[in-house]
Short mmCIF file of C-alpha atoms and ligand atoms in Angstrom, two decimals:
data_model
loop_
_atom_site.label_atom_id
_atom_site.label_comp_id
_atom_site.label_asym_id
_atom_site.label_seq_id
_atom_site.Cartn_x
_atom_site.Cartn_y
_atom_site.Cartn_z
CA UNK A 75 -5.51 -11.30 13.29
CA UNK A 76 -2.49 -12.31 15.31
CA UNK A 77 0.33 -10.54 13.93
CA UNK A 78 3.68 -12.22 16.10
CA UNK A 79 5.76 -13.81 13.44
CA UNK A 80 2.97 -13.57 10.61
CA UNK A 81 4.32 -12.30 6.80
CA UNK A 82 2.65 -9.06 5.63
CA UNK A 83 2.02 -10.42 1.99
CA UNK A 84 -1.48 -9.11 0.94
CA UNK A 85 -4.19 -6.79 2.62
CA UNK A 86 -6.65 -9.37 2.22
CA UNK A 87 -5.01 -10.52 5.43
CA UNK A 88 -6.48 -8.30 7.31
CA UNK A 89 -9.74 -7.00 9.07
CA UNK A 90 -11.01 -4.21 10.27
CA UNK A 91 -10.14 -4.72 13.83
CA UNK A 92 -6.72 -5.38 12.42
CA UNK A 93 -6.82 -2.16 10.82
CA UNK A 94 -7.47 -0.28 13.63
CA UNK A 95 -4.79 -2.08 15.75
CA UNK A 96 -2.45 -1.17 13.11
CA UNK A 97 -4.00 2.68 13.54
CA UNK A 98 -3.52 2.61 17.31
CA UNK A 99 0.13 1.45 17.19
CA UNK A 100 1.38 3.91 14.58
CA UNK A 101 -0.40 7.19 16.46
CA UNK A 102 1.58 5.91 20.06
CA UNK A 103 4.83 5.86 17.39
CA UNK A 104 4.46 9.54 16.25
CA UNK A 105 6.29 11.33 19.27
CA UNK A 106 9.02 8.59 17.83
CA UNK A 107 8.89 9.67 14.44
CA UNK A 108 8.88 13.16 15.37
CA UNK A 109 12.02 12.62 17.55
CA UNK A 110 10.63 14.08 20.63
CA UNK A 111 11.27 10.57 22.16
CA UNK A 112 13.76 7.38 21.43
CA UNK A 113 13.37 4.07 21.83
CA UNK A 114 15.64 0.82 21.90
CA UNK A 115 12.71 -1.87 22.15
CA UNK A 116 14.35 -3.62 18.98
CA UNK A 117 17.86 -3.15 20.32
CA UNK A 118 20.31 -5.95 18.73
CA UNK A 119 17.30 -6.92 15.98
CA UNK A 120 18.26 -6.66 12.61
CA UNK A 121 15.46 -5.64 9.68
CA UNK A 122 17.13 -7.64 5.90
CA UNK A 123 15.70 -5.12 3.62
CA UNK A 124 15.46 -6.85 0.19
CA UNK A 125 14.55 -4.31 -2.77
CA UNK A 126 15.03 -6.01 -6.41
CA UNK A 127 13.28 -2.77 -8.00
CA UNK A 128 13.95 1.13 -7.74
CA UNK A 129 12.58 2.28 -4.39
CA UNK A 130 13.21 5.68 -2.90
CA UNK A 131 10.52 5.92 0.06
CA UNK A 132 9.24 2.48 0.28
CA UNK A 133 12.93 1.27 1.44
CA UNK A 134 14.04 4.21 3.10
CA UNK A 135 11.17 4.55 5.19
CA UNK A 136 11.09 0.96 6.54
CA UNK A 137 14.65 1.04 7.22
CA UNK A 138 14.23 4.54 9.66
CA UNK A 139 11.21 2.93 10.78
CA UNK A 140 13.26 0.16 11.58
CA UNK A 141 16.07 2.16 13.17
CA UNK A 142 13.51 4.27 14.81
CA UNK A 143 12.89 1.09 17.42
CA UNK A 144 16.34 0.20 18.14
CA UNK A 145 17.18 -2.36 15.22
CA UNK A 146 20.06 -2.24 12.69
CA UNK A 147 19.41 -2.51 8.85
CA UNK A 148 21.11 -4.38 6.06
CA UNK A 149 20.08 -3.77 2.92
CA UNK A 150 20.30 -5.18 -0.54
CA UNK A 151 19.35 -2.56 -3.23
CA UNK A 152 20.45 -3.98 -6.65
CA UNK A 153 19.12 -7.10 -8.88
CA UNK A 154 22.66 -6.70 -10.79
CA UNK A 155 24.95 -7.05 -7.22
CA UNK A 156 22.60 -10.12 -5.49
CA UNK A 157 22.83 -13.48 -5.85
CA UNK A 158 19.69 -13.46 -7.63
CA UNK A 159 21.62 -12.62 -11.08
CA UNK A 160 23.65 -15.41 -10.36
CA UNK A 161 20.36 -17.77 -11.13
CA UNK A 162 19.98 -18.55 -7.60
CA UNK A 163 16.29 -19.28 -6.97
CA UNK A 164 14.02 -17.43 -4.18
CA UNK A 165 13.98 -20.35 -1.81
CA UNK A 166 17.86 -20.64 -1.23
CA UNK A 167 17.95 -16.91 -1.23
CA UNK A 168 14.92 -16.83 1.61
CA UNK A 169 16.48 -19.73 3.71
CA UNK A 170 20.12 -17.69 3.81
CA UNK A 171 19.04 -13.96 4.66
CA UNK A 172 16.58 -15.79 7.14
CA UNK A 173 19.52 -17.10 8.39
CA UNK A 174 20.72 -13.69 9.04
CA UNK A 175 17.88 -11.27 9.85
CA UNK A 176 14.84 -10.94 12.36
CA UNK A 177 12.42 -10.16 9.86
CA UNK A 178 12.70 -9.27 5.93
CA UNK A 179 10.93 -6.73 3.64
CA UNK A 180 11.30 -7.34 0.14
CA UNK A 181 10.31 -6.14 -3.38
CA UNK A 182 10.48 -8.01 -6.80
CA UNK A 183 9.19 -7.10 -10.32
CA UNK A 184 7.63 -10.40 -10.15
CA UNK A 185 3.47 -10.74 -8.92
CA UNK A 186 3.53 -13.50 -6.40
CA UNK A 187 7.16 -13.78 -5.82
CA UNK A 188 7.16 -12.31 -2.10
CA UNK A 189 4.90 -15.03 -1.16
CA UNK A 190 7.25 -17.64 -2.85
CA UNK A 191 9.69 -16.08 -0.66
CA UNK A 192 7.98 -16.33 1.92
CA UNK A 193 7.48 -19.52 2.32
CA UNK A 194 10.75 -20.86 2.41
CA UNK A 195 11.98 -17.59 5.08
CA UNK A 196 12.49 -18.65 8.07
CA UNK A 197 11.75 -15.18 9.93
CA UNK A 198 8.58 -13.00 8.82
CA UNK A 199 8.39 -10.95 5.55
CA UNK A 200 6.57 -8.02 4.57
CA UNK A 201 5.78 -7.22 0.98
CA UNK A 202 7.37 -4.54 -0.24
CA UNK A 203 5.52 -4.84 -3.61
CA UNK A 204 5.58 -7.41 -6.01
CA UNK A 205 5.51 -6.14 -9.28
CA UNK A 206 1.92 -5.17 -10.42
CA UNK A 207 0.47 -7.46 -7.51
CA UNK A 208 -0.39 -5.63 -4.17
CA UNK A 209 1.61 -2.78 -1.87
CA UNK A 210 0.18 -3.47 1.62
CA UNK A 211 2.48 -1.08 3.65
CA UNK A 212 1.35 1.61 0.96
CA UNK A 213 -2.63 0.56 1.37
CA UNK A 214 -2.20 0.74 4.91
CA UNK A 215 -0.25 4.09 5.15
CA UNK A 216 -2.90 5.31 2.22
CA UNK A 217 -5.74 4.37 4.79
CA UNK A 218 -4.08 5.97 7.62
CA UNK A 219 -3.90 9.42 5.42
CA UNK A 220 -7.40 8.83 4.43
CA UNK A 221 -8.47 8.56 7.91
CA UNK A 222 -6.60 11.59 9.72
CA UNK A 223 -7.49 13.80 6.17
CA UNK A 224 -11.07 13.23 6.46
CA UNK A 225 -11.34 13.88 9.92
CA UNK A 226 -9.83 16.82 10.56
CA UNK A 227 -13.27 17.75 8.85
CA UNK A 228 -15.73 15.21 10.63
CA UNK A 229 -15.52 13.00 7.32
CA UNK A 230 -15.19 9.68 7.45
CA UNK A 231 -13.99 6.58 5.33
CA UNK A 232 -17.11 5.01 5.38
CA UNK A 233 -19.67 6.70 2.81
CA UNK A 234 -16.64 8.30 1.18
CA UNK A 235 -15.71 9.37 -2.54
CA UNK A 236 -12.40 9.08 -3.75
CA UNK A 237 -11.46 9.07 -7.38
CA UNK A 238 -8.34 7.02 -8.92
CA UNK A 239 -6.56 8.50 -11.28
CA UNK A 240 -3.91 7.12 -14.10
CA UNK A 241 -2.30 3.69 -14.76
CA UNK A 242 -4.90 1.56 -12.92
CA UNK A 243 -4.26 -1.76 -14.37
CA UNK A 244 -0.38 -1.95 -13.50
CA UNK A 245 -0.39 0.43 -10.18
CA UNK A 246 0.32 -2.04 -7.36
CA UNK A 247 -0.82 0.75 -4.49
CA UNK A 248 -4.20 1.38 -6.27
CA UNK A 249 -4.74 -2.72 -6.26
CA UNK A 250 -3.99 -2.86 -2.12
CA UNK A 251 -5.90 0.25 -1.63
CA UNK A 252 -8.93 -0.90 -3.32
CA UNK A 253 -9.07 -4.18 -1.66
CA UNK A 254 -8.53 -2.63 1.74
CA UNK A 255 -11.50 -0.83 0.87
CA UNK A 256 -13.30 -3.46 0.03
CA UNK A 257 -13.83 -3.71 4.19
CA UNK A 258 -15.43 -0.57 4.32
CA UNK A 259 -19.16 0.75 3.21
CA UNK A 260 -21.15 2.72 1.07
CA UNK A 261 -17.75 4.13 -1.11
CA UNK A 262 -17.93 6.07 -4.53
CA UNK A 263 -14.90 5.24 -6.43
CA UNK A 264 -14.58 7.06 -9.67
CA UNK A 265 -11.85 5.11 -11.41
CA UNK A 266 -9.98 7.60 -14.42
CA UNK A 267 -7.88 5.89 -16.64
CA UNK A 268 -7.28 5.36 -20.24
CA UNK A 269 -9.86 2.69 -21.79
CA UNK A 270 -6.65 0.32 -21.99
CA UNK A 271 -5.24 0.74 -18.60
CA UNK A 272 -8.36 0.23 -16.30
CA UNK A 273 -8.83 -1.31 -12.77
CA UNK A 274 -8.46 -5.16 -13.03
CA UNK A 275 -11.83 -6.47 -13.93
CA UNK A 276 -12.10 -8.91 -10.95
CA UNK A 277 -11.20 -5.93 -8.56
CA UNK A 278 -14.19 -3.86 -9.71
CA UNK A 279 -16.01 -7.11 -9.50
CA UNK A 280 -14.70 -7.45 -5.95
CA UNK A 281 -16.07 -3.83 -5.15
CA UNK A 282 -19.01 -3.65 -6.34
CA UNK A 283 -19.68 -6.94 -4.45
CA UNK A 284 -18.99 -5.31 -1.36
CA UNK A 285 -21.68 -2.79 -2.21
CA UNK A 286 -19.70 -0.11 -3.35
CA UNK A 287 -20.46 1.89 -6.01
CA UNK A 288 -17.63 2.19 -8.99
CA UNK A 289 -17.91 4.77 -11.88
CA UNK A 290 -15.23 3.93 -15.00
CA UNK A 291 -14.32 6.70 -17.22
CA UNK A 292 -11.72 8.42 -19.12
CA UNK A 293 -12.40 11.79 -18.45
CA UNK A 294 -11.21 13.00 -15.94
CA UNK A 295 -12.43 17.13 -15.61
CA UNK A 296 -15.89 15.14 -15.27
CA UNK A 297 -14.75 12.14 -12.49
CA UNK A 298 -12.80 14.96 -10.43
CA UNK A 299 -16.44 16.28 -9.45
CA UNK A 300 -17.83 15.41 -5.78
CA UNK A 301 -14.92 13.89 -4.28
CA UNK A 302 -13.49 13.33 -0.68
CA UNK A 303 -10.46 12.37 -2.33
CA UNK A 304 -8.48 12.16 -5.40
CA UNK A 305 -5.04 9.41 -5.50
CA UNK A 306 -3.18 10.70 -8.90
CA UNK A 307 -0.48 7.44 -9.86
CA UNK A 308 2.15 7.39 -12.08
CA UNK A 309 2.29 5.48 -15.46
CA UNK A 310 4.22 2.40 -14.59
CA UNK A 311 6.49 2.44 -17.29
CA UNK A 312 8.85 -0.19 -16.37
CA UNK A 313 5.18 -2.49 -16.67
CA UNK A 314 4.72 -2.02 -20.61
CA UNK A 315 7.46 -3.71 -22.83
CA UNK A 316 8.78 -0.26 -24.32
CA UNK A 317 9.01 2.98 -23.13
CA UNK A 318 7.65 4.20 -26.71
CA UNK A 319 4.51 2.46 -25.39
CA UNK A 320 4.24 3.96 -22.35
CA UNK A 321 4.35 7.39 -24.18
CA UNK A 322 1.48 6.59 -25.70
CA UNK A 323 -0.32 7.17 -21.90
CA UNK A 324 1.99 9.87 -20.07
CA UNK A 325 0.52 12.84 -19.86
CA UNK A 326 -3.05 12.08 -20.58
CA UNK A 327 -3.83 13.42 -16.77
CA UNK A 328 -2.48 16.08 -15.37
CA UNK A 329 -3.53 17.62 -12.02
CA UNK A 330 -2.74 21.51 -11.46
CA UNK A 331 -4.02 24.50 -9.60
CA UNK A 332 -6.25 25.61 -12.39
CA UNK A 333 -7.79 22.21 -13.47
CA UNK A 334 -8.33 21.35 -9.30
CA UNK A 335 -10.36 24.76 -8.76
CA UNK A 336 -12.45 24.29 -11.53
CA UNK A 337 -13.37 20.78 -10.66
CA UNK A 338 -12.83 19.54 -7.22
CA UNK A 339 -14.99 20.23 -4.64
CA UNK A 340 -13.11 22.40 -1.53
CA UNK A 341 -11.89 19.75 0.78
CA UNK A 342 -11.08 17.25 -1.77
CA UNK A 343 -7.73 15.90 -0.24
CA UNK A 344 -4.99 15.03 -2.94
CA UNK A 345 -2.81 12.23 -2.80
CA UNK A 346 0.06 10.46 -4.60
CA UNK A 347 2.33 7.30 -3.90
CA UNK A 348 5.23 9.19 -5.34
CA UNK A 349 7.16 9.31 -7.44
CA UNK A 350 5.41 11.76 -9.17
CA UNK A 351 6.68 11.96 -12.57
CA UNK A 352 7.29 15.02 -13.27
CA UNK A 353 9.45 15.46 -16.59
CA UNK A 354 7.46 17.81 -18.90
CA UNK A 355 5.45 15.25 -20.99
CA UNK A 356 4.22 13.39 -17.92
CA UNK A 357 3.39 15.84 -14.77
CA UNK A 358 0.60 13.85 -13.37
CA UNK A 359 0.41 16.11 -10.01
CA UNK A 360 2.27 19.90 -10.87
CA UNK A 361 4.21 21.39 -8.63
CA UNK A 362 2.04 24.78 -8.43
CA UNK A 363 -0.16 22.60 -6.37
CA UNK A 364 2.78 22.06 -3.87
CA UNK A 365 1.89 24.81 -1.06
CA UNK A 366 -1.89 23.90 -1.56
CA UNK A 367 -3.41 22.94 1.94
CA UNK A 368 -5.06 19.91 0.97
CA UNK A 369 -1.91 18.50 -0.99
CA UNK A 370 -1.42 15.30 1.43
CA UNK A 371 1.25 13.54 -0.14
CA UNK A 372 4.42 14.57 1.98
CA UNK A 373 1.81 14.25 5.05
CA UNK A 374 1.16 10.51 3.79
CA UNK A 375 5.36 10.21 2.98
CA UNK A 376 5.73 10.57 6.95
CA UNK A 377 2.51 8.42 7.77
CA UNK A 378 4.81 5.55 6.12
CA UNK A 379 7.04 5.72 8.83
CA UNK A 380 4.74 5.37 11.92
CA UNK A 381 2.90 2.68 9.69
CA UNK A 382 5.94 0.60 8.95
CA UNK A 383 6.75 0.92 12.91
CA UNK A 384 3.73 -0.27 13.73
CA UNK A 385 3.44 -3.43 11.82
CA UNK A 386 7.16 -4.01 12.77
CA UNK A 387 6.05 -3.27 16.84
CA UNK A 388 3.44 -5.53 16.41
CA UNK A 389 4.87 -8.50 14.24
CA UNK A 390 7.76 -8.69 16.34
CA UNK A 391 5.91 -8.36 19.50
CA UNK A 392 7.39 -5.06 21.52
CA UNK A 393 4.40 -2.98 21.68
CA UNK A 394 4.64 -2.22 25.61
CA UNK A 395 8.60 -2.70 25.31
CA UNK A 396 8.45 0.43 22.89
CA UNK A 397 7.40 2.64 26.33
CA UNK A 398 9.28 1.17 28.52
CA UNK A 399 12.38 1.72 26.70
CA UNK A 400 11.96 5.18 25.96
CA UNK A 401 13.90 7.63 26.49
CA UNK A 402 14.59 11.73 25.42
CA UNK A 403 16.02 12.86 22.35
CA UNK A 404 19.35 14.66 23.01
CA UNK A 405 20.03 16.61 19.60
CA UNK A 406 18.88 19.09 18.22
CA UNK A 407 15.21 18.83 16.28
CA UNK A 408 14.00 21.23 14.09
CA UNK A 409 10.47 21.84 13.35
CA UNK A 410 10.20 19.73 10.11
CA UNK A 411 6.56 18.23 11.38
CA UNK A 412 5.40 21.65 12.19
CA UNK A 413 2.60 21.58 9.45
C1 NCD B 590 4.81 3.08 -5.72
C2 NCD B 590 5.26 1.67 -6.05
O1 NCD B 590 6.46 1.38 -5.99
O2 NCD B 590 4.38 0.89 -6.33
N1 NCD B 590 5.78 3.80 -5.02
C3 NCD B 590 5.86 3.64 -3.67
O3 NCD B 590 6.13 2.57 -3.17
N2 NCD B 590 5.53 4.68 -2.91
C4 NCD B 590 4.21 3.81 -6.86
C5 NCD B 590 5.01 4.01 -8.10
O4 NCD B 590 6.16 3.60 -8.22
O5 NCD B 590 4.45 4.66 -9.01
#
């Protein structure tokens, strides 16, 4: 995969080689992300970050990433204050910020709109999820926390067991990470979901294709059993037309301390896109699992960083330039990535 000037738009882009690349890059960007170094290699580049949904991390973390290189970041954060209210269509709005930006992440409620985007941009864009579609930054970060969790204890992806848990049909980062998968071997998923909100059919379809093996239920005490890994998701509320409906789901699954020991094997790393949701009546993932070891998901919340700067490094072509502009941090750094 040659990624100078390509969009980002779905993992089925990629390859395994790509993959790795992607891998390599982000673990030379750590000293970066741990400000023990600086670099300028995107001095004067500017990153148009385009988010037409709620996004804490997603946006945040491309924009440091961005900054982290060098490059400035504008940012649009509101449906309601862009242009887009105004019934402009995606095209003008693509050939304008284009016009004023290096390269463009963007999210939209709407599957399929980022490539419409796109297409009429005039400088690269990465998906920043597109409604229920795909998440690729997310899959790839997911991966990359995969990867590091499971070998710290000579695990590997390949041969793996990971359970999904929650809304499965609309979660956009369960989609990408799926399909990524789909380029590895031998993998157990055990998919846990409500009966109505399971895995798109043509994505099992797609994995057991690929030789995987994929276990549907909707109990979850019995699918946390045997696994390297367990991805907890958020009901997608803003997916179902009322909130009343999505009550009908929150809640059904809920990880804690007590239900983990009693089911998960030892090492079973836990994971979550975040948010997690945790008013009362939802609490996927509880917070008296938030000093456990294996909890991964602030580990995989600074994984997006070095991820994001590494398809940015690459797509914009300043790999080596990323050295030889670096210099030492000045100011003071605490030991926030002691753990
Ligand atoms: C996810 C998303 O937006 O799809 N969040 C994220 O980007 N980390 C998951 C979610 O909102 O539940």
């Amino acid at each position: 995969m040659d990624f100078r000037g390509s969009h980002i738009i779905s993992v089925t882009q990629f390859d395994r080689a790509a993959i790795e690349r992607v891998f390599d890059v982000a673990d030379s960007m750590q000293p970066f992300a741990r400000r023990e170094r600086r670099t300028n290699a995107l001095d004067g580049a500017i990153l148009g970050n385009m988010f037409f949904e709620p996004s804490t991390r997603t946006r945040f973390s491309f924009g440091c990433a961005f900054n982290l290189l060098g490059g400035y970041v504008r940012e649009t954060s509101d449906i309601k204050t862009s242009s887009i209210s105004k019934g402009e269509s995606l095209y003008d709005t693509a050939r304008v910020v284009s016009g004023y930006s290096d390269i463009i992440v963007m999210r939209h409620p709407q599957a399929g709109s980022v490539e419409e985007f796109s297409r009429a941009s005039r400088v690269p864009v990465i998906n920043g999820g597109d409604g229920p579609n795909e998440h690729p930054s997310q899959a790839l970060l997911d991966l990359y926390t995969i990867k590091k969790e499971l070998n710290a204890n000579n695990r590997k992806i390949d041969g793996m067991r990971i359970a999904m848990v929650g809304d499965l049909k609309h979660g956009r980062t369960v989609h990408s990470l799926s399909q990524l998968l789909l380029l590895f071997t031998h993998i157990t998923f055990t998919l846990i979901s409500p009966a109505e909100l399971k895995m798109p059919e043509n994505i099992v379809a797609e994995l057991r294709a690929a030789g995987h093996s994929v276990i549907e239920t909707d109990d979850m005490e019995k699918g946390l059993n045997d696994n390297d890994t367990v991805y907890l998701t958020r009901i997608q509320e803003e997916r179902f037309s009322s909130r009343l409906e999505a009550d009908i789901y929150r809640g059904r699954f809920k990880l804690n301390q007590e239900i983990y020991t009693r089911n998960c094997a030892p090492n079973t790393v836990i994971m979550h896109p975040l948010p997690r949701d945790s008013r009362e009546e939802a609490n996927e993932l509880d917070n008296d699992l938030n000093l456990h070891p294996n909890l991964a998901i602030f580990r995989q919340t600074d994984n997006g960083v070095v991820v994001r700067m590494a398809l940015f490094a690459l797509i914009l072509d300043v790999v080596d330039l990323v050295e030889t502009r670096a210099s030492e941090v000045k100011w003071y750094t605490a030991g926030r990535f002691d753990n």
